[in-house]
Coordinates of C-alpha atoms and ligand atoms in Angstrom, one line a residue:
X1343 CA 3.7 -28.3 -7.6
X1344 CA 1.2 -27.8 -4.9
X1345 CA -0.8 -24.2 -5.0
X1346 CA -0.3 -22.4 -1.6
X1347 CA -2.0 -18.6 -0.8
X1348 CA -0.2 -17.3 2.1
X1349 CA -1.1 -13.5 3.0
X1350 CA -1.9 -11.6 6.2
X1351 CA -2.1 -7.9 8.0
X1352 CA -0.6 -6.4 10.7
X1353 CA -3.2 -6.2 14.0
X1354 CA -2.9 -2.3 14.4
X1355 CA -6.2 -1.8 14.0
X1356 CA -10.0 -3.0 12.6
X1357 CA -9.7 -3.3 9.0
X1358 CA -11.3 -1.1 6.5
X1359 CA -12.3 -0.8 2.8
X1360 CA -8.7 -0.5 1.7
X1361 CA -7.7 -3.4 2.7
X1362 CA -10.8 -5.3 1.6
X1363 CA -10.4 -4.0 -2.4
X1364 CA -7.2 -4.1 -1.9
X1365 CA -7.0 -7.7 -0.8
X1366 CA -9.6 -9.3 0.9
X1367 CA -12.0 -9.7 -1.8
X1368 CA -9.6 -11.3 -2.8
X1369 CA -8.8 -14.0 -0.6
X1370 CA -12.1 -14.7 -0.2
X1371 CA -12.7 -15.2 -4.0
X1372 CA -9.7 -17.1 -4.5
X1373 CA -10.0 -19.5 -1.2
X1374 CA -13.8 -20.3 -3.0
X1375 CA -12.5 -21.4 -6.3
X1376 CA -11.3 -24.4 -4.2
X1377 CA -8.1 -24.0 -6.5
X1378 CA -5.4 -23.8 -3.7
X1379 CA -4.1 -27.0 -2.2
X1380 CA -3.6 -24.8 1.3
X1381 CA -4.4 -21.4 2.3
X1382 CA -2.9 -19.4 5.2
X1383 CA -4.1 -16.4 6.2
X1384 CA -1.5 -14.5 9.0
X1385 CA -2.1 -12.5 11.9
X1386 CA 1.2 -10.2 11.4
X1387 CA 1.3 -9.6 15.1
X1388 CA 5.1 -9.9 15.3
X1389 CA 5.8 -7.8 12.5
X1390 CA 3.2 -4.7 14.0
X1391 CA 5.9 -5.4 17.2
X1392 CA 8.5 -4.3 15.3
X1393 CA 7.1 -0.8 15.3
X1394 CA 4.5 -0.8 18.3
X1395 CA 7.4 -2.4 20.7
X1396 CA 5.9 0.3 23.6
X1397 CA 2.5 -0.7 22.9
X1398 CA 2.2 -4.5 23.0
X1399 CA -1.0 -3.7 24.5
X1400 CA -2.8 -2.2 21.0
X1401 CA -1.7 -5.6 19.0
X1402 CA -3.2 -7.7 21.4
X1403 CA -6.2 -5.3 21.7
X1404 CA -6.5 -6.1 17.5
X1405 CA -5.9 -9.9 17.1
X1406 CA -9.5 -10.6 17.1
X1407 CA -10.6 -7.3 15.8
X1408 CA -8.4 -8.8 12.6
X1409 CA -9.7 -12.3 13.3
X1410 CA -13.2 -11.1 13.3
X1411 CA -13.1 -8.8 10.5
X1412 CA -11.3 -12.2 8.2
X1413 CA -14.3 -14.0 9.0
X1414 CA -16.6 -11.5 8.3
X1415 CA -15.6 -11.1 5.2
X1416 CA -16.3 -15.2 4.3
X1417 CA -12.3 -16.3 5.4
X1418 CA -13.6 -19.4 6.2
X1419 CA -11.0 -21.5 8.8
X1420 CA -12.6 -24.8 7.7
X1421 CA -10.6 -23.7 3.9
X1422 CA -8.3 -21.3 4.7
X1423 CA -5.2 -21.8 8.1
X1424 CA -5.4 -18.5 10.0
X1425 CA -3.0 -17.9 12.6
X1426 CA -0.8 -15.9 14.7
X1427 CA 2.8 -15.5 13.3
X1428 CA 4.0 -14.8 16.9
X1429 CA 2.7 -18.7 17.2
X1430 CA 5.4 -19.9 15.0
X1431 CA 8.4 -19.5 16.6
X1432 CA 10.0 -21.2 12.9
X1433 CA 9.6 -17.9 11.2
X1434 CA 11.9 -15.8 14.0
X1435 CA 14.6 -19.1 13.1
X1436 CA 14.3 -19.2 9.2
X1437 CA 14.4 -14.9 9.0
X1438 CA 17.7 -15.3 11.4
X1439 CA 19.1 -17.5 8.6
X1440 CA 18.0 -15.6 5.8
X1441 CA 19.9 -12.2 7.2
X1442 CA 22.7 -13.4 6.2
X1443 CA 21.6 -13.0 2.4
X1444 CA 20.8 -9.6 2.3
X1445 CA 22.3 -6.9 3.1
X1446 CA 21.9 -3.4 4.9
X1447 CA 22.3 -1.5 1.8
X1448 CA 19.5 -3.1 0.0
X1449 CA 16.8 -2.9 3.1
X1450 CA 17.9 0.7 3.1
X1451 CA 16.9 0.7 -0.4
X1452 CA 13.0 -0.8 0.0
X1453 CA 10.6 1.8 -1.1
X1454 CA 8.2 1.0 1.4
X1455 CA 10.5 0.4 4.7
X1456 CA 11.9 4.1 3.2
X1457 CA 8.0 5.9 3.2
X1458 CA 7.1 3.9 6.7
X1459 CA 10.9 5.5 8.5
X1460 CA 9.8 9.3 7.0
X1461 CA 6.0 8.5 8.3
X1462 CA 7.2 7.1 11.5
X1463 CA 9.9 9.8 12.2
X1464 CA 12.5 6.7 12.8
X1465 CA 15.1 8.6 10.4
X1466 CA 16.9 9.2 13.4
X1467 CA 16.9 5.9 15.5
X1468 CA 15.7 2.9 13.3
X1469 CA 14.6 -0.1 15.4
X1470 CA 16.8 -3.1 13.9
X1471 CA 13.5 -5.5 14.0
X1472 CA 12.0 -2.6 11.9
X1473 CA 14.8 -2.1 9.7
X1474 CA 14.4 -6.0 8.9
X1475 CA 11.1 -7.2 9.0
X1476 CA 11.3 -7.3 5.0
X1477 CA 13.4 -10.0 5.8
X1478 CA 10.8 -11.6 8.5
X1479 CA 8.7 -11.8 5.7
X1480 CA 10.4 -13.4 3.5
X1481 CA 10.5 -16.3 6.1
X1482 CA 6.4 -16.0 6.5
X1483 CA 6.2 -16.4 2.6
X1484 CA 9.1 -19.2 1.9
X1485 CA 7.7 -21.4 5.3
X1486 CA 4.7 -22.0 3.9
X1487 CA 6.1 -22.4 0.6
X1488 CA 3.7 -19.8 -0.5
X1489 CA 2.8 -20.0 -4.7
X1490 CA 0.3 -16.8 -4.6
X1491 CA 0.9 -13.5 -2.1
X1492 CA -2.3 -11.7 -2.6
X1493 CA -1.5 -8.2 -1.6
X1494 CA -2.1 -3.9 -1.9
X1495 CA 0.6 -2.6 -4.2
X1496 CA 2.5 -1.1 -1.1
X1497 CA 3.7 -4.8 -0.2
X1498 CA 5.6 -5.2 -3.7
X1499 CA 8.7 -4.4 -2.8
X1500 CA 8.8 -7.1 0.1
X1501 CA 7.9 -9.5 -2.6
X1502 CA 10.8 -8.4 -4.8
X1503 CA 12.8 -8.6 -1.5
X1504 CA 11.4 -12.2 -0.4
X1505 CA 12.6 -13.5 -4.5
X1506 CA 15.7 -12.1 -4.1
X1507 CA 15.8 -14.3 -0.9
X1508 CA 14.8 -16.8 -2.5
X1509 CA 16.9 -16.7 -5.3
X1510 CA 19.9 -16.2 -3.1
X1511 CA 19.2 -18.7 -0.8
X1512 CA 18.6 -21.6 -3.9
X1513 CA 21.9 -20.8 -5.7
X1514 CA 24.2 -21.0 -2.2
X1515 CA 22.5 -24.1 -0.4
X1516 CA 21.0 -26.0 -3.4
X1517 CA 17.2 -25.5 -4.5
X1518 CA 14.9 -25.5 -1.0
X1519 CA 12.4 -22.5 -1.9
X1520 CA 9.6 -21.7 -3.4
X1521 CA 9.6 -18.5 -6.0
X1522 CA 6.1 -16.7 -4.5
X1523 CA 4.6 -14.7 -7.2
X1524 CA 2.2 -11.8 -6.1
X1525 CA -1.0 -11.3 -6.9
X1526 CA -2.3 -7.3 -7.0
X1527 CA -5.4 -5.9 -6.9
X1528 CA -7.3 -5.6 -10.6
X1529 CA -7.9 -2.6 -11.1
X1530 CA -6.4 1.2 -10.4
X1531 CA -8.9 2.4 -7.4
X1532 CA -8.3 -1.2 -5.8
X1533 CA -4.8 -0.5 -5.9
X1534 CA -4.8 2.6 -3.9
X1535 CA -7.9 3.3 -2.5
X1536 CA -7.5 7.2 -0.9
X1537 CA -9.6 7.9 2.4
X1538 CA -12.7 9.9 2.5
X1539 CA -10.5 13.2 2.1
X1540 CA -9.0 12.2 -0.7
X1541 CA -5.3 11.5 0.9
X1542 CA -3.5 8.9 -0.6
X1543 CA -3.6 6.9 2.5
X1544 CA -6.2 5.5 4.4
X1545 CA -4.8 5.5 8.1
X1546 CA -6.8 5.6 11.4
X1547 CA -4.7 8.9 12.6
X1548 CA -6.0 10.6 9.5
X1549 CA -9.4 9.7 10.7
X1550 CA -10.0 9.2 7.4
X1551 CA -11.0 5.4 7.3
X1552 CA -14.4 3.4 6.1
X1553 CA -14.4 0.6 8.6
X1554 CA -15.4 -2.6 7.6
X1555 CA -17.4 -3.0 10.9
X1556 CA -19.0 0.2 10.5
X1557 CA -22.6 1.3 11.6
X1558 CA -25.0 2.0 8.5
X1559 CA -25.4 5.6 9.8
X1560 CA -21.7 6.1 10.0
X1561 CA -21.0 5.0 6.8
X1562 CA -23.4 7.3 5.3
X1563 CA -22.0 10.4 7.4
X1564 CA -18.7 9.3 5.9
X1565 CA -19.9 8.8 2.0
X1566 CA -21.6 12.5 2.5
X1567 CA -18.4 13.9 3.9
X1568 CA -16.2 12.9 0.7
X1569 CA -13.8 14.7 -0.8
X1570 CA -15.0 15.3 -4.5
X1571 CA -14.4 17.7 -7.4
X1572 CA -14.0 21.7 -5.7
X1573 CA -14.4 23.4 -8.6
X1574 CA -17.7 21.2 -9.4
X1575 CA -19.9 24.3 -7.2
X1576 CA -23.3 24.0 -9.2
X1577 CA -24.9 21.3 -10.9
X1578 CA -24.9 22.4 -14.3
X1579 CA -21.1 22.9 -13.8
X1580 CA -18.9 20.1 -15.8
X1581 CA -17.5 17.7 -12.7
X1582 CA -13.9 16.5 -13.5
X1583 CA -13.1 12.2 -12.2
X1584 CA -9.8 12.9 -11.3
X1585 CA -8.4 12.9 -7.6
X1586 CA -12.7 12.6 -7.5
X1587 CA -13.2 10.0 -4.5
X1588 CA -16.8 9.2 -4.9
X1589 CA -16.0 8.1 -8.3
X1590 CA -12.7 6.2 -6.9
X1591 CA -14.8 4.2 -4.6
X1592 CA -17.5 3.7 -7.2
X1593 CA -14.6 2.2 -9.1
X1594 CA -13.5 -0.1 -6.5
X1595 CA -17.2 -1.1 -5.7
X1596 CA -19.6 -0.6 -8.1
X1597 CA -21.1 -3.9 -9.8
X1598 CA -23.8 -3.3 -12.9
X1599 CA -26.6 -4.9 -10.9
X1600 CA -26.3 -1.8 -8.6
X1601 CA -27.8 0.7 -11.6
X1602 CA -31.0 -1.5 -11.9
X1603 CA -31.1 -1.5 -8.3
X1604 CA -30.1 2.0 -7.0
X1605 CA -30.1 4.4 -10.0
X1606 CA -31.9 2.7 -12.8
X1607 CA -32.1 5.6 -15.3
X1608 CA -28.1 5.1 -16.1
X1609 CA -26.9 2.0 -17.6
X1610 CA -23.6 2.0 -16.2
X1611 CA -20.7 3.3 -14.6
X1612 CA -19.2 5.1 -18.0
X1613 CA -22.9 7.0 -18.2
X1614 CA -22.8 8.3 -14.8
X1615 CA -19.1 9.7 -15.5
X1616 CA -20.2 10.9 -18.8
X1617 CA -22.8 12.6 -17.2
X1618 CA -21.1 13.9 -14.2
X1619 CA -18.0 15.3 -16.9
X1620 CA -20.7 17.0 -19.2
X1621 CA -22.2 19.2 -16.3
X1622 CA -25.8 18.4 -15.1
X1623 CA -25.2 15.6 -12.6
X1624 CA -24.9 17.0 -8.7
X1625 CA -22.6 15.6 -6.2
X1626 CA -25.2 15.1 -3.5
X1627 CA -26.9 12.1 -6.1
X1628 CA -23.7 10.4 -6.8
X1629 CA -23.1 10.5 -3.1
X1630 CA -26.4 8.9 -2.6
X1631 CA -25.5 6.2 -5.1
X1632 CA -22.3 5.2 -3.5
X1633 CA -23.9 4.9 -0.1
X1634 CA -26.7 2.5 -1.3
X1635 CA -23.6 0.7 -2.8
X1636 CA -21.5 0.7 0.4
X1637 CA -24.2 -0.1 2.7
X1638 CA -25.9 -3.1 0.6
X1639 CA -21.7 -4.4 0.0
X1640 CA -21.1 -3.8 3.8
X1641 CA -23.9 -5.0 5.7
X1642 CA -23.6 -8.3 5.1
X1643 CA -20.2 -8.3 6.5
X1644 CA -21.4 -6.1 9.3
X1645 CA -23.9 -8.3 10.3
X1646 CA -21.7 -11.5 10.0
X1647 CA -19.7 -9.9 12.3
X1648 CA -21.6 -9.5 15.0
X1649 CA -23.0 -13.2 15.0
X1650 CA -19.2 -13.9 15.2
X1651 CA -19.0 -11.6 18.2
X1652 CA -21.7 -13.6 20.4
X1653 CA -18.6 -16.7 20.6
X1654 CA -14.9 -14.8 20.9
X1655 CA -13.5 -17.9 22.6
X1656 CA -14.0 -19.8 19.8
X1657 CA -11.8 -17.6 17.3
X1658 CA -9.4 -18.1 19.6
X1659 CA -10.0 -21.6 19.5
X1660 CA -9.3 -21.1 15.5
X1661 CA -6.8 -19.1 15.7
X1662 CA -5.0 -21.8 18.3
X1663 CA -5.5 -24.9 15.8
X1664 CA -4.4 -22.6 12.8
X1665 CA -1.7 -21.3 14.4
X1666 CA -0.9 -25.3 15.4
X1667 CA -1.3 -26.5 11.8
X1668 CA 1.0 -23.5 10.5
X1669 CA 3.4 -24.6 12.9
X1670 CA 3.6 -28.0 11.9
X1671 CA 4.5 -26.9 8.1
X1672 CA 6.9 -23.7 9.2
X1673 CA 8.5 -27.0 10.8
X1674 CA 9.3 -28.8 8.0
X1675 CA 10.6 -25.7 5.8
X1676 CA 12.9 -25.1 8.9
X1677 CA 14.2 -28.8 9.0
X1678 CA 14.8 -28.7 4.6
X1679 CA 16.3 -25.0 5.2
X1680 CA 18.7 -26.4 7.7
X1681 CA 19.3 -29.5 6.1
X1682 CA 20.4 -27.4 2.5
X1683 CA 22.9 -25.1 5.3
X1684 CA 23.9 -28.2 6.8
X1685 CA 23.0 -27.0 10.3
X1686 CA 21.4 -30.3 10.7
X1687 CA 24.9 -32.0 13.2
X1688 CA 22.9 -34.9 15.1
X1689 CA 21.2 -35.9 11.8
X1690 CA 24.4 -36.3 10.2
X1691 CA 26.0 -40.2 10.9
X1692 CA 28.5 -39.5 7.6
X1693 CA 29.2 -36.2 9.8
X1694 CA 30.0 -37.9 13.2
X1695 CA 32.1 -40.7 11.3
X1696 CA 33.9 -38.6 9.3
X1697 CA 34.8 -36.5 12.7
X1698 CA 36.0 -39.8 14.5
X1699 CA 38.0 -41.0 11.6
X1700 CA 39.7 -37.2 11.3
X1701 CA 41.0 -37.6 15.6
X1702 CA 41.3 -41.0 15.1
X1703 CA 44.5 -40.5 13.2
Ligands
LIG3190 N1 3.4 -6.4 5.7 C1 2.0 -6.9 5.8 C2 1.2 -5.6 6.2 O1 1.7 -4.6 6.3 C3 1.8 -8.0 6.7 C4 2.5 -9.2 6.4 C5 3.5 -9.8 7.2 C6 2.4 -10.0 5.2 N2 4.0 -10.9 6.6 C7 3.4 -11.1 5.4 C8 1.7 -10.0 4.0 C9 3.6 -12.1 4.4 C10 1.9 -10.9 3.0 C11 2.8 -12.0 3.2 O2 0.0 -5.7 6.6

C-alpha cells in the first residue's frame, strides 16, 4: 500500500509555536525521511468558512500567511502537494455522500465540535456546515487516501470520526477507503503547548500567542512575560515544574546542544529542573535560557520567511499547481466512491441494458 501524509490548518490566522510542536516539526521531519509516496499539506480554508461565514475577508487575508509560514518552516512544494481545500470541489461531493453515514447524535457527541460550540457561543444557533465539518474532513482525509494524519491532540476525535466513516462506508459499498491512522505529537508539552499565561489554549484573542514570524525583540518581551511558578518569590525558594510554562516550552524545545551552547554549567534538562525544584535557581536565568532557545529555533524560520515574502505571486503559483494535482487525485477517490454507491448511471452499459430489456417487455 502506498504511504500518504495528508494534514492541514485552518487560515484564521499566522501560525504559532503550538502548532509547530504540535505538528509542523513534524511534517517537516517526516516529508525529509523521503518515506511517503505523496504528501499533502491543506489549506483548511473551507472548513475556517464554516465558522468565519461573516468574515470571508480574514481567511483570505491568511492563505498566504499559512502558505508562508508552511514554507518557512522547510514544507517544501517540490515534496510535499499544498493546496487550498476550497480548490477541490471533490471534497464538498465525497462529505455530501459520506452524511449519510453518520448521524446527528454522534457529531453532537465529538468532544472537540462540543468545546469549539461552548467557545464560540453557537449553543444557541449551530451553523449546520459547523455542526458537520467533522464529516468534511473525513472527505479531506479518505480523498487522498491519507495512511498518516499528523496532528495536535485536539484533532483526535475527527480521526476517530473519519474511521468510523471509513469503516461504515467499506462494510455498506464494498472496500473503497483507506483506514488513516494519526500520528500525535511525542511528547506531553508538544501535545498541549499553553500560551505565555499559562492558559491551556494558545489563541490570538487571548493575546497569548508566540508567532512563528515573530521579531527577535518580541519574542524575548514574550519569554520574559511568562507565566511561571507564583509561589517561587526568591531565589533560594524551591520552584515547583508544574503548570510552570518556561519549563513547558523548555520541554517542547529544548535540544542537549543548547546547554553547551547557552547554559553550559548544566548538563541537561533534568539538572536545571533539579535545580530549579531544590531552591537556588531564579526565574529571570531560566527565562534567559529559553529565549536563547526560541530565538536561535525561530530565526531561521523567521528569516526564511521573509526571503519567501520578496515573491507572493509565486506561492500562489504553488498553491495553484498543488491545489491542481490535489484535484486530480480527490477525482479519482470521487469516481471509486461513486462507483462502490453505484452512482456511476452513464458508466453502467449492464445498467442501460438491463433498463431496456425491463420496458421492453
Ligand atoms: N481541523 C484542522 C484544524 O483545525 C484542519 C483540517 C481540516 C485538517 N481538514 C483536515 C487536519 C484533515 C488534518 C486532516 O486546523
Amino acid at each position: 500500500m502506498k504511504k500518504v501524509m495528508l494534514t492541514g490548518d485552518r487560515p484564521t490566522g499566522r501560525l504559532h509555536v503550538g502548532h509547530y510542536v504540535g505538528s509542523l516539526r513534524r511534517r517537516v521531519e517526516l516529508q525529509n525521511t523521503g518515506d511517503f509516496d505523496d504528501i499533502f499539506i491543506m489549506i483548511a480554508d473551507a472548513q475556517a468558512l464554516t465558522d468565519n461565514a461573516d468574515n470571508p475577508e480574514k481567511v483570505r487575508q491568511n492563505i498566504i500567511e499559512v502558505a508562508l509560514d508552511y514554507m518557512a518552516c522547510g514544507l517544501d512544494p517540490e515534496k510535499s502537494t499544498l493546496f487550498i481545500q476550497s480548490q477541490v470541489p471533490e471534497l464538498t461531493e465525497l462529505s455530501f455522500y459520506y452524511m449519510n453515514l453518520v448521524t446527528v447524535s454522534r457529531l453532537q457527541r465529538n468532544p472537540t465540535v462540543k468545546n469549539e460550540i461552548k467557545m464560540r457561543n453557537f449553543e444557541a444557533s449551530i451553523p449546520v456546515g459547523f455542526f458537520t465539518y467533522p464529516i468534511s474532513q473525513a472527505a479531506d482525509i479518505t480523498a487522498f487516501k491519507a495512511t498518516v494524519v499528523p496532528v495536535g491532540e485536539d484533532q483526535l476525535p475527527m480521526l476517530e470520526q473519519t474511521k468510523e466513516i471509513v469503516h461504515k462506508f467499506n462494510s455498506v459499498y464494498g472496500d473503497t477507503l483507506i483506514d488513516p491512522k494519526i500520528l500525535l505529537p511525542e511528547n506531553e508539552a508538544c501535545l498541549r503547548l499553553p500560551g505565555i499565561d499559562g492558559k491551556a489554549k494558545m489563541s490570538k484573542s487571548l493575546g497569548n500567542c508566540i508567532y512563528l514570524s515573530e521579531e527577535s525583540e518580541d519574542i524575548k518581551k514574550k519569554v520574559f512575560s511568562m507565566f511561571t511558578d507564583p509561589n517561587h518569590i526568591r531565589v533560594e525558594d524551591p520552584g515547583s515544574l508544574e503548570g510552570n510554562t518556561v519549563f513547558t516550552y523548555l520541554d517542547a524545545f529544548c535540544k542537549p546542544e543548547y546547554f553547551a551552547e547557552f547554559l553550559p554549567e548544566y548538563q541537561n534538562l533534568d539538572e536545571l529542573k533539579a535545580h530549579y525544584q531544590r531552591g537556588g535557581l531564579g526565574d529571570m536565568k531560566v527565562k534567559r535560557f529559553l529565549n536563547n532557545v526560541l530565538q536561535a529555533e525561530l530565526e531561521p524560520i523567521r528569516n526564511r520567511r521573509k526571503e519567501l515574502q520578496k515573491d507572493i505571486p509565486a506561492i500562489y503559483e504553488i498553491l495553484k499547481k498543488g491545489s491542481e494535482k490535489a484535484e486530480a487525485v480527490a477525482a479519482q477517490t470521487l469516481k471509486e466512491v461513486k462507483d462502490a454507491m453505484k452512482i456511476n448511471y452513464f458508466d453502467d452499459k449492464a445498467l442501460i441494458e438491463a433498463q431496456a430489456e425491463r420496458f421492453s417487455k
